[in-house]
Amino acid sequence: QCTPKMIESLIAMYAHLYCGFSITCLEVQDLSDTLKSGYHFEASQVAATTVFELPFAVYQAAENISLVANEFSKVEGLVLVIVSNEELVDLSILMACVDMLRGFAQKDINVVFHTNIQPENTHSIHLGAVFKELRVKEQLIKTDTTLDIPEFLK
């Protein structure tokens, strides 16, 4: 059921998850549970020029995901990867990024948070969202039962 766009996004997400130093401990089972919570994966990547712009980049990435979310049912899981270099030493910046994401997420969804810190990295945010299904399908089912549409138009 994966589209090529989804596969490219998933591979990019995995590449950042297992590279560099991370402040958090990433369990493979946590990531697996998050990705298995839905059928469609959307990703957003936002670059930041300084380490202090990372929380705003999380906001921008979440906005990008929420624009796409209109086509889907609710978000079932989120994967946040903060890519940076050794400038990211202040935990308050990390907490601001996580708090920014919490403002967009419901409390009952899986969230995986990870950092990829390497000396040669630039600053960026990678946010992935897992959706259960297309909302369009839900609307088609409702339309199908209420209207008498010829079979070839369905």
Backbone as JSON, one array per atom type, in Angstrom:
{
  "sequence": "QCTPKMIESLIAMYAHLYCGFSITCLEVQDLSDTLKSGYHFEASQVAATTVFELPFAVYQAAENISLVANEFSKVEGLVLVIVSNEELVDLSILMACVDMLRGFAQKDINVVFHTNIQPENTHSIHLGAVFKELRVKEQLIKTDTTLDIPEFLK",
  "N": [[0.8, -1.2, 0.0], [2.15, 1.14, 0.03], [3.17, 4.21, -1.39], [5.55, 5.44, -3.85], [6.44, 7.98, -2.96], [5.92, 7.86, -0.22], [7.66, 5.8, 0.53], [10.2, 6.9, -0.02], [10.2, 8.99, 1.87], [10.05, 7.52, 4.27], [12.47, 6.07, 4.18], [14.32, 8.18, 4.28], [13.69, 9.13, 6.83], [14.38, 6.91, 8.49], [17.14, 6.86, 7.94], [18.08, 9.13, 9.27], [17.4, 8.44, 11.85], [19.15, 6.48, 12.75], [21.68, 7.56, 12.74], [24.47, 9.47, 13.88], [24.92, 11.13, 17.12], [22.63, 10.72, 19.78], [20.49, 12.31, 22.06], [18.37, 11.1, 23.22], [17.19, 7.77, 23.94], [16.52, 5.5, 21.52], [14.19, 3.11, 20.98], [13.73, 0.3, 18.98], [11.28, -1.0, 18.95], [9.49, 0.99, 19.8], [9.54, 2.76, 17.63], [8.63, 1.03, 15.63], [6.03, 0.4, 16.58], [4.85, 2.93, 16.37], [4.96, 3.45, 13.58], [3.4, 1.35, 12.67], [0.9, 2.06, 13.44], [-0.75, 3.19, 11.58], [-1.69, 3.6, 8.06], [-0.77, 5.32, 6.16], [1.91, 7.46, 5.43], [3.21, 10.62, 5.96], [5.62, 13.18, 5.44], [7.58, 15.97, 6.6], [10.1, 18.31, 6.05], [12.1, 20.78, 7.43], [14.41, 23.34, 7.22], [16.7, 25.07, 9.38], [18.43, 28.08, 10.13], [19.93, 28.71, 12.37], [20.65, 27.2, 15.57], [18.82, 28.13, 17.4], [16.53, 28.54, 15.99], [15.28, 26.13, 15.72], [12.95, 25.29, 17.31], [10.93, 26.87, 16.09], [11.09, 25.82, 13.54], [10.06, 23.28, 14.02], [7.42, 23.99, 14.5], [6.76, 24.96, 11.9], [7.07, 22.59, 10.39], [5.08, 21.0, 11.56], [2.86, 22.5, 10.84], [2.94, 22.15, 8.06], [2.4, 19.4, 7.94], [-0.17, 19.43, 9.07], [-1.6, 20.74, 7.09], [-1.67, 18.83, 5.07], [-3.06, 16.94, 6.43], [-5.78, 17.37, 6.2], [-6.78, 15.75, 4.23], [-6.82, 13.28, 5.36], [-7.71, 10.88, 7.96], [-7.5, 11.25, 11.56], [-4.24, 11.94, 13.01], [-2.19, 9.24, 13.84], [0.33, 8.65, 14.78], [3.54, 10.13, 15.47], [6.78, 11.07, 14.33], [9.6, 12.64, 15.32], [12.56, 14.09, 14.35], [15.41, 15.74, 15.25], [17.89, 17.36, 13.66], [21.19, 18.32, 14.03], [24.24, 20.09, 14.94], [27.17, 20.22, 17.05], [26.43, 22.54, 18.33], [24.01, 22.25, 19.51], [23.56, 22.06, 22.52], [22.09, 22.91, 24.59], [19.56, 21.94, 26.61], [17.13, 23.19, 26.89], [16.37, 24.11, 24.4], [15.82, 21.73, 23.05], [13.66, 20.87, 24.64], [11.85, 22.91, 24.07], [11.34, 22.36, 21.39], [10.06, 19.85, 21.59], [7.86, 20.57, 23.19], [6.6, 22.32, 21.43], [5.74, 20.53, 19.47], [3.99, 18.98, 21.0], [1.89, 20.75, 21.28], [0.55, 20.46, 18.9], [-0.23, 17.83, 18.83], [-2.46, 15.14, 19.74], [-3.13, 13.71, 22.97], [-3.2, 10.93, 23.07], [-1.61, 9.61, 21.17], [1.12, 7.86, 19.55], [4.4, 9.01, 19.95], [7.57, 9.49, 18.7], [10.72, 10.63, 19.53], [13.8, 11.93, 18.52], [17.32, 12.65, 18.17], [19.81, 13.69, 15.84], [22.94, 14.23, 16.01], [25.8, 15.52, 14.73], [29.1, 16.65, 13.94], [29.34, 17.81, 11.33], [26.76, 18.37, 10.53], [23.96, 20.38, 9.45], [21.31, 22.5, 10.7], [18.14, 21.14, 11.08], [14.7, 20.05, 10.89], [12.91, 17.06, 10.93], [9.87, 15.77, 10.44], [7.54, 13.27, 10.77], [4.35, 11.88, 10.05], [1.85, 9.52, 10.82], [-1.01, 8.28, 9.37], [-4.29, 6.89, 9.7], [-6.15, 6.35, 7.56], [-7.34, 7.46, 4.32], [-9.36, 10.31, 4.3], [-11.0, 10.86, 2.21], [-11.91, 8.39, 1.31], [-13.66, 7.76, 3.37], [-15.62, 9.7, 2.93], [-16.51, 8.91, 0.39], [-17.73, 6.48, 0.96], [-19.88, 7.33, 2.55], [-21.2, 8.92, 0.66], [-21.79, 6.99, -1.24], [-23.86, 5.5, -0.1], [-25.96, 7.26, 0.11], [-26.6, 8.51, -2.31], [-27.84, 7.87, -5.59], [-25.77, 6.83, -7.72], [-24.47, 6.11, -10.91], [-22.72, 3.03, -11.52], [-20.25, 3.18, -13.0], [-19.36, 5.72, -12.37], [-18.63, 5.7, -9.78]],
  "CA": [[0.0, 0.0, 0.0], [3.02, 2.31, 0.06], [3.47, 4.89, -2.64], [6.98, 5.78, -3.9], [6.69, 9.16, -2.14], [5.95, 7.42, 1.17], [8.87, 5.0, 0.74], [11.33, 7.84, 0.06], [10.12, 9.68, 3.16], [10.38, 6.56, 5.32], [13.91, 5.78, 4.12], [15.01, 9.37, 4.8], [13.48, 9.17, 8.29], [15.22, 5.86, 9.08], [18.54, 7.24, 7.8], [18.41, 10.06, 10.36], [17.19, 7.83, 13.16], [20.25, 5.64, 13.18], [22.94, 8.25, 12.51], [24.86, 10.52, 14.82], [24.69, 11.02, 18.56], [21.29, 11.08, 20.18], [20.27, 12.59, 23.48], [17.36, 10.15, 23.68], [17.4, 6.37, 23.59], [15.48, 5.09, 20.59], [13.91, 1.68, 20.95], [13.18, -0.12, 17.69], [9.88, -1.34, 19.16], [8.72, 2.24, 19.84], [9.42, 3.23, 16.25], [7.79, 0.08, 14.92], [4.64, 0.61, 17.03], [4.38, 4.2, 15.82], [4.75, 3.32, 12.14], [2.33, 0.38, 12.42], [-0.38, 2.58, 13.92], [-1.54, 3.7, 10.46], [-1.42, 3.06, 6.74], [-0.23, 6.34, 5.26], [2.98, 8.23, 6.08], [3.56, 11.91, 5.35], [6.78, 13.76, 6.1], [7.9, 17.36, 6.33], [11.46, 18.66, 6.44], [12.28, 22.23, 7.47], [15.77, 23.73, 7.61], [16.85, 26.24, 10.25], [19.76, 28.65, 9.94], [20.65, 28.62, 13.65], [20.09, 26.24, 16.51], [17.72, 28.77, 18.11], [15.34, 28.51, 15.13], [14.74, 24.78, 15.65], [11.54, 25.19, 17.75], [10.06, 27.43, 15.05], [11.08, 24.85, 12.44], [9.1, 22.25, 14.41], [6.11, 24.59, 14.23], [6.55, 24.98, 10.46], [6.88, 21.21, 9.93], [3.76, 20.58, 12.02], [1.88, 23.2, 9.99], [2.96, 21.45, 6.77], [1.69, 18.13, 8.15], [-1.6, 19.69, 9.31], [-2.21, 21.08, 5.8], [-1.91, 17.57, 4.39], [-3.96, 16.14, 7.26], [-7.18, 17.56, 5.82], [-7.17, 14.64, 3.37], [-6.73, 12.03, 6.1], [-8.29, 10.83, 9.29], [-6.59, 11.85, 12.53], [-2.86, 11.45, 13.11], [-2.07, 8.13, 14.78], [1.68, 8.61, 15.32], [4.47, 11.17, 15.01], [8.21, 10.82, 14.49], [10.32, 13.91, 15.25], [14.02, 13.97, 14.38], [16.1, 17.03, 15.24], [19.24, 17.21, 13.11], [21.97, 19.49, 14.4], [25.65, 19.83, 15.21], [27.52, 20.34, 18.47], [25.84, 23.75, 18.92], [22.81, 21.86, 20.24], [23.94, 21.57, 23.84], [21.13, 23.45, 25.54], [18.36, 21.1, 26.67], [15.91, 24.0, 26.8], [15.99, 24.15, 22.98], [15.16, 20.45, 22.78], [12.35, 20.87, 25.3], [10.99, 23.81, 23.31], [10.92, 21.61, 20.19], [9.09, 18.83, 22.01], [6.65, 21.28, 23.61], [5.94, 22.84, 20.23], [5.06, 19.4, 18.85], [2.87, 18.61, 21.88], [0.78, 21.65, 21.01], [-0.15, 20.0, 17.71], [-0.59, 16.42, 18.92], [-3.38, 14.68, 20.77], [-2.39, 13.03, 24.03], [-3.25, 9.48, 22.98], [-0.92, 9.08, 20.0], [2.52, 7.5, 19.71], [5.36, 10.03, 19.5], [8.98, 9.1, 18.81], [11.57, 11.82, 19.47], [15.19, 11.51, 18.37], [18.23, 13.67, 17.65], [20.95, 13.25, 15.03], [23.93, 15.28, 16.24], [27.11, 15.24, 14.15], [29.8, 17.94, 13.73], [29.15, 18.39, 9.99], [25.33, 18.59, 10.26], [23.29, 21.68, 9.55], [20.14, 22.4, 11.56], [16.87, 20.9, 10.4], [13.67, 19.26, 11.56], [12.23, 16.06, 10.11], [8.67, 15.34, 11.15], [6.72, 12.32, 10.03], [3.05, 11.6, 10.65], [1.2, 8.31, 10.34], [-2.46, 8.42, 9.34], [-5.0, 5.62, 9.58], [-6.68, 6.16, 6.21], [-7.76, 8.66, 3.61], [-10.68, 10.82, 4.62], [-11.77, 10.8, 0.96], [-12.59, 7.09, 1.3], [-14.8, 7.87, 4.29], [-16.64, 10.5, 2.27], [-17.07, 8.11, -0.69], [-18.63, 5.49, 1.55], [-21.1, 8.05, 2.92], [-21.86, 9.32, -0.59], [-22.25, 5.8, -1.92], [-25.1, 5.01, 0.49], [-27.02, 8.27, 0.08], [-26.91, 8.94, -3.67], [-27.95, 6.84, -6.62], [-24.77, 7.18, -8.73], [-24.15, 4.95, -11.77], [-21.55, 2.27, -11.09], [-19.02, 3.63, -13.63], [-18.95, 7.0, -11.79], [-18.22, 5.52, -8.38]],
  "C": [[0.85, 1.27, 0.0], [3.18, 2.9, -1.34], [4.97, 5.19, -2.67], [7.33, 6.99, -3.03], [6.8, 8.77, -0.66], [7.23, 6.64, 1.47], [10.1, 5.9, 0.86], [11.36, 8.56, 1.4], [10.51, 8.77, 4.31], [11.88, 6.25, 5.35], [14.71, 6.96, 4.66], [14.88, 9.46, 6.32], [14.36, 8.14, 8.99], [16.69, 6.24, 9.02], [18.95, 8.2, 8.92], [18.27, 9.42, 11.73], [18.4, 7.05, 13.66], [21.62, 6.24, 12.89], [23.22, 9.21, 13.65], [24.57, 10.19, 16.27], [23.25, 11.43, 18.86], [21.21, 11.3, 21.68], [19.27, 11.61, 24.06], [17.74, 8.74, 23.25], [16.23, 5.94, 22.72], [15.35, 3.57, 20.59], [13.27, 1.35, 19.61], [11.7, -0.42, 17.83], [9.0, -0.09, 19.21], [8.49, 2.77, 18.43], [8.48, 2.33, 15.46], [6.32, 0.25, 15.29], [4.05, 1.88, 16.43], [4.05, 4.07, 14.34], [3.63, 2.33, 11.8], [0.95, 0.89, 12.84], [-1.26, 3.13, 12.8], [-1.08, 3.11, 9.15], [-0.79, 4.07, 5.78], [0.76, 7.21, 6.03], [3.23, 9.5, 5.28], [4.72, 12.5, 6.13], [6.96, 15.21, 5.7], [9.3, 17.62, 6.86], [11.59, 20.17, 6.36], [13.69, 22.53, 7.96], [15.73, 24.97, 8.5], [18.28, 26.77, 10.08], [20.59, 28.62, 11.23], [19.95, 27.61, 14.55], [18.87, 26.81, 17.24], [16.43, 28.81, 17.29], [14.69, 27.12, 15.06], [13.3, 24.66, 16.18], [10.56, 25.77, 16.73], [9.99, 26.5, 13.84], [10.14, 23.69, 12.75], [7.68, 22.74, 14.14], [5.8, 24.56, 12.73], [6.3, 23.57, 9.91], [5.51, 20.69, 10.34], [2.65, 21.25, 11.21], [1.8, 22.52, 8.62], [2.19, 20.13, 6.85], [0.2, 18.39, 8.32], [-2.32, 20.11, 8.03], [-2.55, 19.82, 5.01], [-2.96, 16.75, 5.13], [-5.43, 16.31, 6.91], [-7.69, 16.42, 4.95], [-7.3, 13.33, 4.13], [-7.55, 12.07, 7.37], [-7.24, 11.33, 10.28], [-5.21, 11.19, 12.54], [-2.81, 10.37, 14.18], [-0.68, 8.06, 15.43], [2.55, 9.69, 14.71], [5.9, 10.73, 15.27], [8.91, 12.16, 14.28], [11.81, 13.64, 15.35], [14.6, 15.38, 14.27], [17.54, 16.78, 14.79], [20.01, 18.49, 13.42], [23.43, 19.1, 14.55], [25.92, 20.07, 16.7], [27.01, 21.63, 19.12], [24.61, 23.42, 19.76], [23.21, 21.23, 21.57], [22.95, 22.01, 24.91], [19.85, 22.62, 25.51], [17.08, 21.92, 26.57], [15.45, 24.13, 25.34], [15.28, 22.85, 22.6], [13.77, 20.4, 23.41], [11.37, 21.8, 24.59], [10.48, 23.13, 22.04], [9.84, 20.58, 20.53], [7.78, 19.49, 22.44], [5.88, 21.84, 22.43], [5.16, 21.72, 19.54], [3.86, 18.96, 19.69], [1.66, 19.5, 21.66], [-0.04, 21.22, 19.81], [-0.74, 18.6, 17.88], [-1.65, 16.17, 20.0], [-2.58, 13.87, 21.79], [-2.3, 11.52, 23.84], [-2.57, 8.9, 21.74], [0.53, 8.75, 20.34], [3.4, 8.62, 19.16], [6.76, 9.49, 19.75], [9.81, 10.36, 18.6], [13.02, 11.35, 19.44], [16.03, 12.68, 17.88], [19.33, 12.99, 16.84], [21.97, 14.38, 15.12], [25.29, 14.8, 15.72], [27.78, 16.58, 13.86], [29.51, 18.59, 12.38], [27.68, 18.69, 9.66], [24.96, 20.07, 10.24], [22.03, 21.45, 10.39], [18.89, 22.17, 10.72], [15.96, 20.03, 11.26], [13.08, 18.31, 10.54], [11.06, 15.55, 10.94], [7.86, 14.43, 10.25], [5.44, 12.05, 10.79], [2.45, 10.37, 10.0], [-0.3, 8.51, 10.47], [-3.1, 7.06, 9.13], [-5.47, 5.38, 8.15], [-7.03, 7.5, 5.6], [-9.16, 9.05, 4.02], [-11.59, 10.76, 3.39], [-12.53, 9.49, 0.89], [-13.81, 7.12, 2.21], [-15.94, 8.63, 3.63], [-17.29, 9.72, 1.13], [-18.04, 7.08, -0.16], [-19.95, 6.14, 1.93], [-21.9, 8.44, 1.67], [-22.48, 8.12, -1.27], [-23.6, 5.32, -1.38], [-26.24, 6.01, 0.36], [-27.43, 8.69, -1.32], [-26.99, 7.75, -4.62], [-27.05, 7.24, -7.79], [-24.52, 5.95, -9.59], [-22.82, 4.33, -11.37], [-20.25, 2.8, -11.69], [-18.53, 4.98, -13.09], [-18.45, 6.88, -10.37], [-16.73, 5.34, -8.26]]
}
